[in-house]
XYZ file of C-alpha atoms in Angstrom:
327
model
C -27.569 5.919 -29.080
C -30.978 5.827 -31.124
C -31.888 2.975 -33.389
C -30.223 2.187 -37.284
C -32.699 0.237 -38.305
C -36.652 0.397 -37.632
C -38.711 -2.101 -36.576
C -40.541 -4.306 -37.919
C -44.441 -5.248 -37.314
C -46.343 -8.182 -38.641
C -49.741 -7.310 -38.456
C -50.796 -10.463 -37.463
C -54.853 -11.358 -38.040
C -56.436 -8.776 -40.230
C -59.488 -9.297 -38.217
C -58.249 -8.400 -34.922
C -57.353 -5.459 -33.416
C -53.808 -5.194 -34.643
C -54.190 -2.973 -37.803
C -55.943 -0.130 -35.637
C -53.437 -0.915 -32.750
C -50.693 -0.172 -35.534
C -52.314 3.272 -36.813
C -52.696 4.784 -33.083
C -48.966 3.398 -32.127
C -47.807 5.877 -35.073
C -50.103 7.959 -33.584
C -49.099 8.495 -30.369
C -45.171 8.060 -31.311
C -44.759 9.104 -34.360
C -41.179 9.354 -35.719
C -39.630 9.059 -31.893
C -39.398 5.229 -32.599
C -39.293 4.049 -36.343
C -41.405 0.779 -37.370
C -42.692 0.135 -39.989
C -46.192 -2.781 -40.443
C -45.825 -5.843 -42.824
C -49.473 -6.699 -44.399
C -51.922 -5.410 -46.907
C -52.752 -1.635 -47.117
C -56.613 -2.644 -47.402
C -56.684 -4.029 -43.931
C -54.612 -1.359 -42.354
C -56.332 1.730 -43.898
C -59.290 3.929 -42.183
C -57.782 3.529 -38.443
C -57.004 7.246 -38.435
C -52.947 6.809 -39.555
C -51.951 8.120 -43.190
C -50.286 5.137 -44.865
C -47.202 5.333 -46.374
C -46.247 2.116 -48.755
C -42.283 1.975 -48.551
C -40.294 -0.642 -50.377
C -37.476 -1.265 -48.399
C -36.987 -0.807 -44.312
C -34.867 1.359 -44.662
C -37.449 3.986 -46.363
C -39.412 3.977 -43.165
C -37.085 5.954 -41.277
C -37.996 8.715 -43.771
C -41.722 7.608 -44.592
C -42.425 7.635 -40.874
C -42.539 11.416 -40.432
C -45.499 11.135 -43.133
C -47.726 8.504 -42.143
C -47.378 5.244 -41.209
C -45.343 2.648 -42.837
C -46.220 -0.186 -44.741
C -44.200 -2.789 -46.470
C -47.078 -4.049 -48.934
C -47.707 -7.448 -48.930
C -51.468 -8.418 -50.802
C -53.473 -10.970 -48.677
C -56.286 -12.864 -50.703
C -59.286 -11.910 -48.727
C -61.209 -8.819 -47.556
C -61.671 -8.024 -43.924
C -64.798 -8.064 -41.830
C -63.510 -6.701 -38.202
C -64.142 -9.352 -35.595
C -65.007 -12.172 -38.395
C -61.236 -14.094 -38.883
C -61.351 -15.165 -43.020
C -59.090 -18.280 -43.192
C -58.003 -16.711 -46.677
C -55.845 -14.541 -45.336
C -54.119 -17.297 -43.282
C -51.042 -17.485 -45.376
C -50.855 -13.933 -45.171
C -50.366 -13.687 -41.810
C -48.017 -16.241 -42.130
C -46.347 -14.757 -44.732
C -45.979 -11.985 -43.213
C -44.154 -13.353 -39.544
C -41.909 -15.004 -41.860
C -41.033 -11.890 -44.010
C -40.065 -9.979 -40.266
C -38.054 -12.980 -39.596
C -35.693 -12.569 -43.130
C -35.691 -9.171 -42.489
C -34.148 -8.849 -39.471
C -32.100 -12.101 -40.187
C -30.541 -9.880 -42.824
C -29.825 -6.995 -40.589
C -32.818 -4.914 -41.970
C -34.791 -4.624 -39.527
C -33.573 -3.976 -35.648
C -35.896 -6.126 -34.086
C -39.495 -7.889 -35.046
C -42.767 -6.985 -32.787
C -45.826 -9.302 -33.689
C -49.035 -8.778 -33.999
C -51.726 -11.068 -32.386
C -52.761 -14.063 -34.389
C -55.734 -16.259 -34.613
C -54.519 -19.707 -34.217
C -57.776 -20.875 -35.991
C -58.048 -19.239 -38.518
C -54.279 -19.812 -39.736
C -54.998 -23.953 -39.304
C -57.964 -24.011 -41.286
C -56.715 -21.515 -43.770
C -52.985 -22.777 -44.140
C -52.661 -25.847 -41.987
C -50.616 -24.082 -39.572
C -48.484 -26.758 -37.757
C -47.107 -24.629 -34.925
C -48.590 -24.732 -31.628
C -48.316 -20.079 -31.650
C -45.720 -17.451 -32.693
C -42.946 -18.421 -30.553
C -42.592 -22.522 -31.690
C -43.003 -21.065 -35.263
C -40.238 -18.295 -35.115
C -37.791 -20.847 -33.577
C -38.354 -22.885 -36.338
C -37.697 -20.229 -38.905
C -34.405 -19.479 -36.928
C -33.243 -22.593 -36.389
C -33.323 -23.010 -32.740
C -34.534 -26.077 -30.982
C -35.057 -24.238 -27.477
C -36.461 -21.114 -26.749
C -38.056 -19.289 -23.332
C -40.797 -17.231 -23.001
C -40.367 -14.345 -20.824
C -43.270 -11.562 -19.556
C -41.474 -7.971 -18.610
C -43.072 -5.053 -17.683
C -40.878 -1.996 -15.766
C -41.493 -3.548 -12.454
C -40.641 -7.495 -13.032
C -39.473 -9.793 -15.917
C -40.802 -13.145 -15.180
C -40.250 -16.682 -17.156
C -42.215 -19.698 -16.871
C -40.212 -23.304 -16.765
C -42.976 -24.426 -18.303
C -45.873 -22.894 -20.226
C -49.466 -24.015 -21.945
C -49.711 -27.675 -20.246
C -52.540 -28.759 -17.711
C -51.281 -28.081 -13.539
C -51.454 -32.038 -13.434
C -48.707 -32.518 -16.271
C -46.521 -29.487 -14.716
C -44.165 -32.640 -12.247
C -43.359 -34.308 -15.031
C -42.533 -31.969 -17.594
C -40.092 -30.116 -14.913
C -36.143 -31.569 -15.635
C -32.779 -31.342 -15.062
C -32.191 -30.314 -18.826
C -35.254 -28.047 -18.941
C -34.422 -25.480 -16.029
C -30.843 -25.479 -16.667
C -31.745 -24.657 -20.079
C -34.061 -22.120 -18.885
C -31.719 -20.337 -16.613
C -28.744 -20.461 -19.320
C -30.800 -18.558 -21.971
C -32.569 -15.887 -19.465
C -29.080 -15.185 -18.260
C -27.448 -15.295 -21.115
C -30.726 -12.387 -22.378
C -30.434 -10.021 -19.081
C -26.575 -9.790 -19.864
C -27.346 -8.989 -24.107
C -30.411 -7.969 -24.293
C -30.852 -5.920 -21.161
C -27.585 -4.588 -20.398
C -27.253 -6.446 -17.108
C -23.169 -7.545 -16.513
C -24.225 -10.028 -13.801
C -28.031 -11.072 -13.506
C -29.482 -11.562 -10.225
C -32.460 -14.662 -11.320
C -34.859 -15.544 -8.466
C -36.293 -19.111 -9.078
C -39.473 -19.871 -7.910
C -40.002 -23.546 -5.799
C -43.159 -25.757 -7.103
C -44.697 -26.624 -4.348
C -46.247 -23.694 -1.550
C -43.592 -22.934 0.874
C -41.400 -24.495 -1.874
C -42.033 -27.673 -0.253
C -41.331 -26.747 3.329
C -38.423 -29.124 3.730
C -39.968 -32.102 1.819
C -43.434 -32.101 3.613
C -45.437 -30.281 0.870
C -43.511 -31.432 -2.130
C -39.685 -32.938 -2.830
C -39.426 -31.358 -5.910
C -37.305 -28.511 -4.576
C -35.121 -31.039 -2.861
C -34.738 -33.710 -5.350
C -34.669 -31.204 -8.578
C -34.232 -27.269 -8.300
C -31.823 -27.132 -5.738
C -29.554 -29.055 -6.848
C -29.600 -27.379 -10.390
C -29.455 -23.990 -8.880
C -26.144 -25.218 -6.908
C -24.787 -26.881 -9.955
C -24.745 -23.511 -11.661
C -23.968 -21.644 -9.167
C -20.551 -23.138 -9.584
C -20.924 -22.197 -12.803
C -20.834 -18.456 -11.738
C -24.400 -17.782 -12.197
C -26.164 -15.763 -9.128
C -29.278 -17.568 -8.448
C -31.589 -17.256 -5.612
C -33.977 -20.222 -4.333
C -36.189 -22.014 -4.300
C -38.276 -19.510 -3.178
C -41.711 -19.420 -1.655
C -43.664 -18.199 -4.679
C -45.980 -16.470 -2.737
C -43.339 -13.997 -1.211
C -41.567 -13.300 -4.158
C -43.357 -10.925 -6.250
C -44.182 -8.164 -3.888
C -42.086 -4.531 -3.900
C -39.276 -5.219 -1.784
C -38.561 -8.859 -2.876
C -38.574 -7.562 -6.378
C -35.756 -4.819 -5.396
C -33.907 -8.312 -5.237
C -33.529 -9.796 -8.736
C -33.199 -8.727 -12.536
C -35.287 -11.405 -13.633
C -37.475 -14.635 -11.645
C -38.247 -18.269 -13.071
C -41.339 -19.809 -12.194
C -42.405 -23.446 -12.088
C -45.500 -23.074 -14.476
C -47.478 -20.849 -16.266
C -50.096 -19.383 -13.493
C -47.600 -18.651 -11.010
C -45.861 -16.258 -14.065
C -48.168 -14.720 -15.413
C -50.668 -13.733 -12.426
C -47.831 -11.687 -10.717
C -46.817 -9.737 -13.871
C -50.677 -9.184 -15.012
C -51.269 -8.309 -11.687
C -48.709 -5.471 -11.592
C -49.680 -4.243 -15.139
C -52.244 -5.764 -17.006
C -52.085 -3.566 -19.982
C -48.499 -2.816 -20.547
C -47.012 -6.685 -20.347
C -44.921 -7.427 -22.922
C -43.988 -11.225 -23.993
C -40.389 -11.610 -25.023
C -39.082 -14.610 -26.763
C -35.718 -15.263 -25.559
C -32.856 -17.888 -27.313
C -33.670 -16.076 -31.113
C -30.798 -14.747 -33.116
C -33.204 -12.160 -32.878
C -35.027 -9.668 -30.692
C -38.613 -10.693 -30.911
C -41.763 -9.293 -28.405
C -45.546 -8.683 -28.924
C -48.279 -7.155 -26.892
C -49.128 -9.537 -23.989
C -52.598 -9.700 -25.338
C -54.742 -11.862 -28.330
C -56.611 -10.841 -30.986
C -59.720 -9.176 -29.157
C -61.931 -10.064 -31.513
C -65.198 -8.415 -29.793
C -63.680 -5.081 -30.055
C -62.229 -4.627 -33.526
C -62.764 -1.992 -35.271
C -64.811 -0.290 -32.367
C -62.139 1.982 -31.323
C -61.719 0.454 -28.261
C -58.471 -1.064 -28.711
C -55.896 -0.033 -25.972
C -52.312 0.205 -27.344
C -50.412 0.107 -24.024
C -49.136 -2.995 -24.769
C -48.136 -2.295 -28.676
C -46.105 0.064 -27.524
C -44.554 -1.095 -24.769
C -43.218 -3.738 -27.411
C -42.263 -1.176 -29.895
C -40.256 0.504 -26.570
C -38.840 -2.989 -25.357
C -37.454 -4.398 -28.803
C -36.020 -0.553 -29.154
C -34.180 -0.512 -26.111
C -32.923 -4.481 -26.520
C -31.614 -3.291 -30.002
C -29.504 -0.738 -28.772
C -28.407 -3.257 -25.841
C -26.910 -5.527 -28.629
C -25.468 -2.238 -30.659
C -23.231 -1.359 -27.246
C -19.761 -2.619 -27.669
């Protein structure tokens, strides 16, 4: 089963490296996996792709054989590569919000975003969100989402994410990991085709407390939420040791692991595949990932821009899409 919809691509900051990342994604895939870019044909043009303006989604599936797709949408400044111009903030906003209504409306199969410039959208549009992820939710409606890092070998989600090590205690609840676990499991089984997800759940502490003497966090907290939904009929391992978790054979384990906070994620997964990580919002009424990279500012328009990642999202919100087409 192949897609019925294509995909669509905010291009995020004009500046960055996501217009060229765009052009040699079409590139290198071509009309295997339809998408089509949201943003202004200045910005996207002399990467090396033919553009194609389309004015509906649905014309990309054609226009994609030809060049690659763009839904026009004018942005009020010019672009210097590696220079961010806050005029084009409420472009780029524009633009993640436009990907949003369009797959809302069963347009679009799934939304991939481009890298942003947090700056540059605050002093250009007084941006209120902390990133992409609080900002989408918003748009959808949803109070609580999870971020989740996947790659082929390992799909990891941190409890908790941007906060300093020291606030990391505190911020850890009841509420928040059962949360957590509900909406990754509730993903693996949509989303990833998985009838009964195996989630590994990291402890906090090293040794995951070693019985109390490092730590009671595992004691007094995780454990007793991993029990609680175990009876709930969710198959949860942990807490685990976070430091023998992530290598080959432990991985063979679980669909999915749930770390504490956002270094003992992230360092595994970039570890295994720096280049091809993909971040995954899970909880949307919609499929949403983006290259596991920013903007690269020091390298656009220099040709150096590696599109691994790019299209390892592409291939991830194409292969979630069809998950949620299966009966």
């Amino acid at each position: 089963m192949g897609l019925t919809h294509p995909i669509a691509v905010s291009v995020g900051e004009p500046a960055g490296v996501g217009p060229e990342l765009a052009a040699i994604a079409w590139q290198q895939i071509g009309s295997a996996l339809p998408f089509f870019v949201i943003g202004d044909p200045r910005h996207l043009s002399g990467h090396g792709a033919p553009l194609v303006e389309i004015e509906t989604p649905a014309d990309a599936l054609g226009a994609v054989e030809r060049g690659l797709p763009v839904l026009s949408m004018e942005f009020a400044g010019a672009v210097s590569p590696g220079i961010p111009d806050p005029a084009n903030a409420q472009g780029v906003i524009d633009a993640i919000a436009m990907a949003a209504d369009l797959v809302t409306r069963g347009e679009a199969a799934a939304v991939t975003t481009g890298p942003i410039h947090k700056k540059a959208l605050i002093d250009g549009a007084g941006f209120a969100f902390p990133g992409h992820t609080e900002f989408l939710a918003h748009l959808a409606g949803v109070s609580r989402v999870v971020m989740m890092l996947a790659c082929p070998e390992l799909r990891v989600v941190p409890a908790t994410i941007h906060i300093p090590l020291a606030d990391v205690p505190a911020a850890l609840s009841e509420a928040l990991l059962v949360e957590t676990l509900q909406i990754t499991e509730a993903s693996l089984r949509r989303d990833f085709g998985i009838p009964v997800p195996r989630i590994a759940v990291a402890g906090l502490n090293p040794h995951a407390g070693e019985g109390g003497v490092m730590g009671r966090e595992e004691i007094d907290l995780i454990a007793p939420v991993l029990e609680r939904l175990r009876g709930q009929g969710m198959d949860l391992l942990g807490p685990m040791s976070a430091d023998t978790m992530f290598h080959a054979g432990a991985r063979a384990g679980y669909d999915a692991a749930v770390a504490m906070y956002h270094d003992q994620a992230l360092i595994p997964i970039k570890t295994i595949d720096f280049s091809g990580g993909v971040n995954v919002t899970l909880g949307l009424p919609f499929i949403r990932t983006s290259p596991d990279h920013g903007t690269a500012l020091d390298i656009a328009g220099q040709g150096k821009a590696d599109p691994t990642s790019l299209i390892a999202a592409l291939e991830l919100a194409r292969d979630m899409a069809i998950a949620r087409q299966s009966p």
